Structure formats: structure tokens, C-alpha cells
Coordinates of C-alpha atoms in Angstrom, one line a residue:
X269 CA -24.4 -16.4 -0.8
X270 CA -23.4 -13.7 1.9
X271 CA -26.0 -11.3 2.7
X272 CA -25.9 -8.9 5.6
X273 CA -28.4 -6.6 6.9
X274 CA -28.6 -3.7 9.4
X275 CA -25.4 -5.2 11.1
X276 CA -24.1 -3.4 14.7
X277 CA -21.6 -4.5 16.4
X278 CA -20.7 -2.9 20.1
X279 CA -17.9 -3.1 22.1
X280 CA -18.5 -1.5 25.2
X281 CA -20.3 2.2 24.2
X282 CA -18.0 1.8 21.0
X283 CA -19.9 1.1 17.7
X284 CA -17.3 -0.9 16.0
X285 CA -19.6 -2.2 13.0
X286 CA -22.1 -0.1 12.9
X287 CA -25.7 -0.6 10.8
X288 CA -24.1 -1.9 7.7
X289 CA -25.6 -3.5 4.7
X290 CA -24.4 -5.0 1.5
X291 CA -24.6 -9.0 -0.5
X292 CA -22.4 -11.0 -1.9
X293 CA -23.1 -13.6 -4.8
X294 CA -21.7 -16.6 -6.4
X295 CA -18.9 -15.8 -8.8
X296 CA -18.4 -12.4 -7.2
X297 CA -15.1 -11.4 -5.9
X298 CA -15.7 -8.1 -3.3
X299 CA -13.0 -6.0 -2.3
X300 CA -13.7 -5.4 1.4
X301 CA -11.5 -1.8 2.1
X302 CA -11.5 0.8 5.1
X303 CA -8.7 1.7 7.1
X304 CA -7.2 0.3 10.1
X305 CA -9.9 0.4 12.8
X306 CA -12.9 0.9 10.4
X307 CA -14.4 -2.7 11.4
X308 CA -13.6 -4.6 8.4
X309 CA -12.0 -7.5 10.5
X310 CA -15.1 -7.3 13.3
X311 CA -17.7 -7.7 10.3
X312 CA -15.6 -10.7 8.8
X313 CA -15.5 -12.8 12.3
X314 CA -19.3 -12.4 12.4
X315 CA -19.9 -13.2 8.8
X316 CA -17.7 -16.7 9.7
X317 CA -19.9 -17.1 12.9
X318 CA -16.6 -16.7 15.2
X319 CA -18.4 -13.4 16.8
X320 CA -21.8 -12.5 17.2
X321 CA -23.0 -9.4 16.2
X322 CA -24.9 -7.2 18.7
X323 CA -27.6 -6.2 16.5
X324 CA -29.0 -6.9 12.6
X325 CA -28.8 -10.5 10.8
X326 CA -25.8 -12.0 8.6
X327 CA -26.6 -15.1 6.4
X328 CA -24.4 -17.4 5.0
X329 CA -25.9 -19.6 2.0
X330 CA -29.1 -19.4 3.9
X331 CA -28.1 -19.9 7.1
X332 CA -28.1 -17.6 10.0
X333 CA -25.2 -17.1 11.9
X334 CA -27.0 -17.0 15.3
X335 CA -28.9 -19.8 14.8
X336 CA -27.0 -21.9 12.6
X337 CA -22.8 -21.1 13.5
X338 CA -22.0 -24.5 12.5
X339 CA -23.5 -24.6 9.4
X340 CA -22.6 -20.9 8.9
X341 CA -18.4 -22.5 9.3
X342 CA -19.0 -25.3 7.3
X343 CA -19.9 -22.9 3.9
X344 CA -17.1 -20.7 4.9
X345 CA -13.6 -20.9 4.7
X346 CA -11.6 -18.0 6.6
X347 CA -8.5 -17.0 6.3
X348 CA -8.0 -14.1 9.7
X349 CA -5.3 -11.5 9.4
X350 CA -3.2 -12.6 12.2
X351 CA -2.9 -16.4 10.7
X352 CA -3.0 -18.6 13.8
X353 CA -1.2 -21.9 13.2
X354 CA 0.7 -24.5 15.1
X355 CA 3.9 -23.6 14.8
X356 CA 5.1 -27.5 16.5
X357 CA 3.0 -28.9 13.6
X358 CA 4.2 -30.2 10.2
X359 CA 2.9 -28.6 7.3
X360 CA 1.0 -32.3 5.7
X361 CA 0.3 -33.0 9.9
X362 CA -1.7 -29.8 10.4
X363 CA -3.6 -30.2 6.8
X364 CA -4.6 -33.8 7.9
X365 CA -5.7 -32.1 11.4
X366 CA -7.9 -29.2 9.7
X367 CA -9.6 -31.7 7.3
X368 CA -10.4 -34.3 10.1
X369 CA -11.8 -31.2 12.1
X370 CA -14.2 -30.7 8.9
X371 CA -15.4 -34.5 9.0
X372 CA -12.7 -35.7 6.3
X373 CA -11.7 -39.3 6.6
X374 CA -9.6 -41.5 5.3
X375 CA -8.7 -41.7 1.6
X376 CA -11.1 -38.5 0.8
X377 CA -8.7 -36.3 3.5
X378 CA -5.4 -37.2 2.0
X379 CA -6.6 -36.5 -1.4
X380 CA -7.8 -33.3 -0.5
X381 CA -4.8 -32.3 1.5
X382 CA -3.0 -33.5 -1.5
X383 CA -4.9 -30.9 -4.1
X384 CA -5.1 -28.1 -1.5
X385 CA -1.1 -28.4 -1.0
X386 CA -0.4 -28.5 -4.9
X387 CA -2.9 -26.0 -5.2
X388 CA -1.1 -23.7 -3.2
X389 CA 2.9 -24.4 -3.9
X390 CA 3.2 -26.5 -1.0
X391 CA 5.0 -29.2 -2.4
X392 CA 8.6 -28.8 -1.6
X393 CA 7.5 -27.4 2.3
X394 CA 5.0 -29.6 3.4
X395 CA 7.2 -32.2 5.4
X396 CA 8.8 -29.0 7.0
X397 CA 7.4 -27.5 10.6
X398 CA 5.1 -24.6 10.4
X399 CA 7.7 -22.8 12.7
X400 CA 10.3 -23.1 9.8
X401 CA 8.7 -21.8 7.0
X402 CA 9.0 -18.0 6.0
X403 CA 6.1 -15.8 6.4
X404 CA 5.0 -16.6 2.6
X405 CA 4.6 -20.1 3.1
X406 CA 2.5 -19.9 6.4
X407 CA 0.2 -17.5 4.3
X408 CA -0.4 -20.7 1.8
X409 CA -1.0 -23.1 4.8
X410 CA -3.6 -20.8 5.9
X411 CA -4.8 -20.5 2.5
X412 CA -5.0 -24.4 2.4
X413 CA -6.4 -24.5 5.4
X414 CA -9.4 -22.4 4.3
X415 CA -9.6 -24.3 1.4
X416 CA -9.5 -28.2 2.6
X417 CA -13.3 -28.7 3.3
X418 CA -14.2 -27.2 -0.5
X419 CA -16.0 -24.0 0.9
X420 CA -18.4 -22.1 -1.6
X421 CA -17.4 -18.8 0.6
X422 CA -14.1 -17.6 1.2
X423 CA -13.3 -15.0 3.5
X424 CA -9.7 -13.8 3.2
X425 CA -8.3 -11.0 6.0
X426 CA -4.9 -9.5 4.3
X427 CA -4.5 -12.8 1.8
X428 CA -1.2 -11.1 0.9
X429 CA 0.5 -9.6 3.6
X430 CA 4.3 -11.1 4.0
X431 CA 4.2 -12.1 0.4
X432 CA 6.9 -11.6 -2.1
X433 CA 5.8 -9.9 -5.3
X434 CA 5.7 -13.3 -7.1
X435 CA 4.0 -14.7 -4.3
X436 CA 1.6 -12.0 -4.3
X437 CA 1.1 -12.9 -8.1
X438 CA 0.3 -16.9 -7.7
X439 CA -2.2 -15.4 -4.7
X440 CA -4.2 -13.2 -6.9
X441 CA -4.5 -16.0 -10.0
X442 CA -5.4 -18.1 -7.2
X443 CA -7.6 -16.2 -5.8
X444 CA -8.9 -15.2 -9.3
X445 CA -9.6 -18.9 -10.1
X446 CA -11.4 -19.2 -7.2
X447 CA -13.8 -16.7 -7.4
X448 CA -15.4 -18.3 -10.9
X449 CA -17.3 -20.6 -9.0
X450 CA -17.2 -19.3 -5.2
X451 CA -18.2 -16.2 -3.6
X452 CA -15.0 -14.4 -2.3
X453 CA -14.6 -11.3 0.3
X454 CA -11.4 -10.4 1.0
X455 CA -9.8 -7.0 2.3
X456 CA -6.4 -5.9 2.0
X457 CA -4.5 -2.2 2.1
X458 CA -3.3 -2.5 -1.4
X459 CA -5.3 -0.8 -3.7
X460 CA -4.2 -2.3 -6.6
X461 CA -4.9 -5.6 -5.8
X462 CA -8.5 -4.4 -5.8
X463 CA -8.4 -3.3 -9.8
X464 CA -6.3 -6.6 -10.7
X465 CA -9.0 -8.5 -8.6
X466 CA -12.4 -7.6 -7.8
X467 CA -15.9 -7.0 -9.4
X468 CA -17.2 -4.7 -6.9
X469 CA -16.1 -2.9 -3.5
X470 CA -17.3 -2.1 0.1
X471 CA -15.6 0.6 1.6
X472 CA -16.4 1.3 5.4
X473 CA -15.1 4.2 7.7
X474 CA -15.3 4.6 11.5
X475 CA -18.1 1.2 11.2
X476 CA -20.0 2.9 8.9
X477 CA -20.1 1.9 4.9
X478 CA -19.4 4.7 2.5
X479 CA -19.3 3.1 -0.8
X480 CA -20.5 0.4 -2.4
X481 CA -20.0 0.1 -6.2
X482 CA -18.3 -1.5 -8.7
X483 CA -14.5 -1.5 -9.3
X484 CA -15.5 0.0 -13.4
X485 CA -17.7 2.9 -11.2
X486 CA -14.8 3.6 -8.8
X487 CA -12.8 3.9 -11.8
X488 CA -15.3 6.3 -13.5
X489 CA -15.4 8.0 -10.0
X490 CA -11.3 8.7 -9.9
X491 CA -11.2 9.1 -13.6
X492 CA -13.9 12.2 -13.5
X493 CA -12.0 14.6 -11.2
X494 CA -9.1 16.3 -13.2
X495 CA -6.6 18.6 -11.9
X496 CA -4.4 21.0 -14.5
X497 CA -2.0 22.8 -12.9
X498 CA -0.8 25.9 -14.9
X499 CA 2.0 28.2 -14.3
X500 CA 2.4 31.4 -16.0
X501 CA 5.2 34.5 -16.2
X502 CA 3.1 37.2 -14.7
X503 CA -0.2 36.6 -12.5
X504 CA -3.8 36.7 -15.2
X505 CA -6.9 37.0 -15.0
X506 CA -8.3 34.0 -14.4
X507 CA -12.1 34.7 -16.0
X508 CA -11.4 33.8 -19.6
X509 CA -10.1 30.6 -18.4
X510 CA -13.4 30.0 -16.4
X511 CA -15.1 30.5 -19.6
X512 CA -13.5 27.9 -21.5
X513 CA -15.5 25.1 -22.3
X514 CA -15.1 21.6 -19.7
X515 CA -13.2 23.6 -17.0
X516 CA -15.4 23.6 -14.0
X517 CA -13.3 25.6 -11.6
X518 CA -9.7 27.8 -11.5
X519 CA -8.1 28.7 -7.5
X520 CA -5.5 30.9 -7.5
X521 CA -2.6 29.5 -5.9
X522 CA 1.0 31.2 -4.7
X523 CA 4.1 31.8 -7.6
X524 CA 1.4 32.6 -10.4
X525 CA 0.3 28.8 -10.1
X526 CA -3.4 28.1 -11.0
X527 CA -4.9 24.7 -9.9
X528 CA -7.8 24.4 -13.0
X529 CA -10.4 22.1 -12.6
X530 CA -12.2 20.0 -15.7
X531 CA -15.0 17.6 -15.8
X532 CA -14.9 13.9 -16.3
X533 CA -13.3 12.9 -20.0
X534 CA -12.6 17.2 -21.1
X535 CA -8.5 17.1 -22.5
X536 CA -8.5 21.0 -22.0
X537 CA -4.9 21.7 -22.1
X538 CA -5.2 22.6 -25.7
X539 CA -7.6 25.3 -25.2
X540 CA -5.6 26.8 -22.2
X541 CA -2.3 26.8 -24.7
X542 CA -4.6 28.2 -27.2
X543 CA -6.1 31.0 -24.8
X544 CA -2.4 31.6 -23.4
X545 CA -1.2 32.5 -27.1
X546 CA -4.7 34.8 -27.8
X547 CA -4.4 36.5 -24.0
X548 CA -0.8 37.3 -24.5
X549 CA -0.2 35.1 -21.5
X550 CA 3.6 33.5 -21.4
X551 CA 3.2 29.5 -20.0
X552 CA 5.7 28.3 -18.3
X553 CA 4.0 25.1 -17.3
X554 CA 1.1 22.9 -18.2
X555 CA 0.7 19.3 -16.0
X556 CA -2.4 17.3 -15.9
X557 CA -3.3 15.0 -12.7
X558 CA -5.7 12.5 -13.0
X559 CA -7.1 11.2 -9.2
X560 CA -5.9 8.4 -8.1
X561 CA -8.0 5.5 -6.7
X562 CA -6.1 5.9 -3.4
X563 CA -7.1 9.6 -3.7
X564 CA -11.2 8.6 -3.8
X565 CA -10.1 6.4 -1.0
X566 CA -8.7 9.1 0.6
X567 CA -11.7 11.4 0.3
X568 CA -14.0 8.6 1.4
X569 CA -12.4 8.1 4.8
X570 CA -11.5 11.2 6.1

């Protein structure tokens, strides 16, 4: 549904977006991730048609976002970071207004706006200015708002930000629902939305994409870096532990700490107990620390 290819995108002599490629398919949720300035925002207003890029090709179902932007916004609904609304406008008002501007009419419009505003928890706040509602609610009108013409792409900037946790909960089944039967990219800072949510993830850093996989292989990627740290009475000599079967490394470290090493899956704290008793070795301390997926992100974007 979403494929981009070779995509550049320059501001000035700044490569903001800078010769990435990746696809997105039906029924695929992709967690889009980078840090603030990486150009995940720049990429997302050229894959809606809203900015063109400066060199490579992005195609929406097919159509070409040079040659087709209107098309492009008609597959697409978008949802930007910075949710611009009227704030003078009434919540069922501005829903009529957004579906009209998408060639709804009549009978067909209300119903829509009537599904997209139970669809969101809308109910009790839609007669209420846009000005007036918390910073929750006007996340859901934009939601709606990307919703009313039945896109088969959805492109969500920060769905969640300003949302209560059981807000942020309704989002993600939402969102979850959603991407059964549309394609779905959406980025966000918080990691674990990306586990609960996606089936695969882009990562891009200073323009440039660093990752692309799928949330099970970033998993397998955090999960195969172990860290042991061991502390012991009197300083060691580290070699039998080097020897030891699934330890891959052992730094010396200040107080008689030793940062040991083991490969994806190896439990090895047995055999360093073990080796303690045999060695003579008093062992004060024995912690295990798995990485983190915010520690592969991390290491990605340095």
C-alpha cells in the first residue's frame, strides 16, 4: 500500500530525509521510531502528499505522490503531531466540515460522522467547542477526522501524546482494530506502545534508516545481549571465568566489580556460583541485566 523508494528530502544544504527505503502492506501496523529531528515527521508529510520530496519516489496504493497528490490524500488519512483544529468549531460541526471536504454528502456524511464519533468516545463531547475539550479529546477529533473518508492508509504522528493512560489504552485497541484491514504507520516516543502494537519497525537517525525488522527480531536483538554483573571479596583472576562455557566477555571494573558478558539464551550464573565455590572465590553479588529495547534504541541512534 505504501512503498517508498530512495527518498531525499533537503532543506537548504540539510539532508533532513535522506535516501530512505522501506514498504508497507495491508494488515501491517509499522512502528515508525527515531528521535526528535531524525525526519520521521518530514517523511510522513511526503508520504500524505502535503510535502514533496526533493529526490526518490513515494506511492500510495499505486499512486504517486507527485503526480497524483490528490489521489495520494484521498487513500490516506493523517493524523500530524501538532493536531491542527478549529478551536471556534463544534466538535459534530467540524466532522460534518472534514467529511464534506472528502466529497461526503448528505445522509452518507452524517452517518459516517456518526460511526467515526462512537468510534472514538466522542459521544458525550461532540456538541462541545473544540477549544473546550482537554487535550485527550482533541486527539480523538483528530483521530476522527483521519478516519471520516474510510482511508485504507493511516498515518498517525504521536497518536497518543496528551492521553491519559486509559485513553492511551482505547487508542492502541483502536488502533489495533484498525490495522486488520488497513495499512497503518504511526510513530511515537513510547517504546512500549511499539511491542503492544506493531508487526514490524523503521528506525531512522539523522535522515538515515538504521533498522528495519520485525518487532519478534528486535526482541531477539535486546534479548541476545546479556550483562552479569559480579562482585567479589578480593579482586580474581578473571581467565577461568572467560573459559566458562556461553560467557563471551569479562571487563574489569572498579570495587572488585566484573561486568560478564554471555551470548543470546546462556543462564550462566550457575556456573559462575559454581566456579566461585571451586576457585575459592567469596561472592558477594550476582545480578543479571537483560537489554532493554530502549537500550537497542539507544545503540541505534547514537
Amino acid at each position: 500500500m505504501v512503498e517508498i523508494q530512495n527518498l531525499t528530502k533537503n532543506f537548504g544544504t540539510q539532508a533532513a530525509v535522506n535516501d530512505i527505503s522501506f514498504s508497507v502492506g495491508k494488515g501491517e501496523i509499522l512502528g515508525f521510531l527515531g528521535p526528535n529531528g531524525a525526519g520521521k515527521s518530514t517523511t510522513m508529510k511526503i508520504a500524505t502528499g502535503y510535502l514533496p520530496p526533493s529526490a526518490g519516489t513515494v506511492r500510495v496504493a499505486g499512486h504517486d505522490v507527485l503526480a497524483e497528490p490528490l489521489e495520494v490524500r484521498r487513500q490516506v488519512g493523517y493524523l500530524p503531531e501538532h493536531n491542527p483544529l478549529y478551536l471556534d468549531m463544534y466538535v459534530h460541526e467540524y466532522l460534518e466540515f472534514i467529511g464534506s471536504v472528502h466529497g461526503l454528502k448528505g445522509g452518507d456524511r452524517r452517518r459516517r460522522v456518526a460511526a467515526m464519533v462512537d468510534r472514538v468516545g466522542l459521544g458525550r463531547e461532540q456538541n462541545k467547542q473544540i477549544g473546550a475539550l482537554s487535550k485527550g479529546y482533541r486527539q480523538r477529533v483528530g483521530l476522527a477526522q483521519a478516519l471520516i473518508h474510510d482511508p485504507g492508509v493511516l498515518i498517525l504522528d504521536e497518536p497518543t501524546t496528551g492521553l491519559d493512560p486509559n485513553q492511551i489504552g482505547e487508542i492502541r485497541t483502536l488502533i489495533r482494530e484498525l490495522g486488520e484491514n488497513k495499512t497503518v504507520i504511526f510513530s511515537t516516543h513510547i517504546l512500549p506502545e511499539v511491542t503492544a502494537l506493531c508487526t514490524r519497525v523503521v528506525i531512522i537517525n539523522r535522515g538515515q534508516l538504521v533498522a528495519d525488522s520485525s518487532v519478534s527480531e528486535l526482541g531477539a536483538r535486546a534479548a541476545g545481549d546479556t550483562l552479569i554483573r559480579a562482585e567479589f571479596e578480593q579482586a580474581i583472576d578473571p581467565a577461568p571465568l572467560r573459559a566458562l562455557p556461553g560467557i563471551t566477555s569479562v571487563e574489569i571494573a572498579p570495587q572488585n566489580m566484573y561486568h560478564i558478558r554471555a551470548s543470546a539464551g546462556a543462564d550462566v550464573r550457575g556456573a559462575i556460583s559454581r566456579l566461585a565455590a571451586q576457585e575459592g572465590w567469596v561472592l558477594l553479588g550476582l545480578r543479571q541485566e537483560e537489554q532493554s529495547l530502549e537500550q537497542v534504541f539507544q545503540s541505534l541512534t547514537k
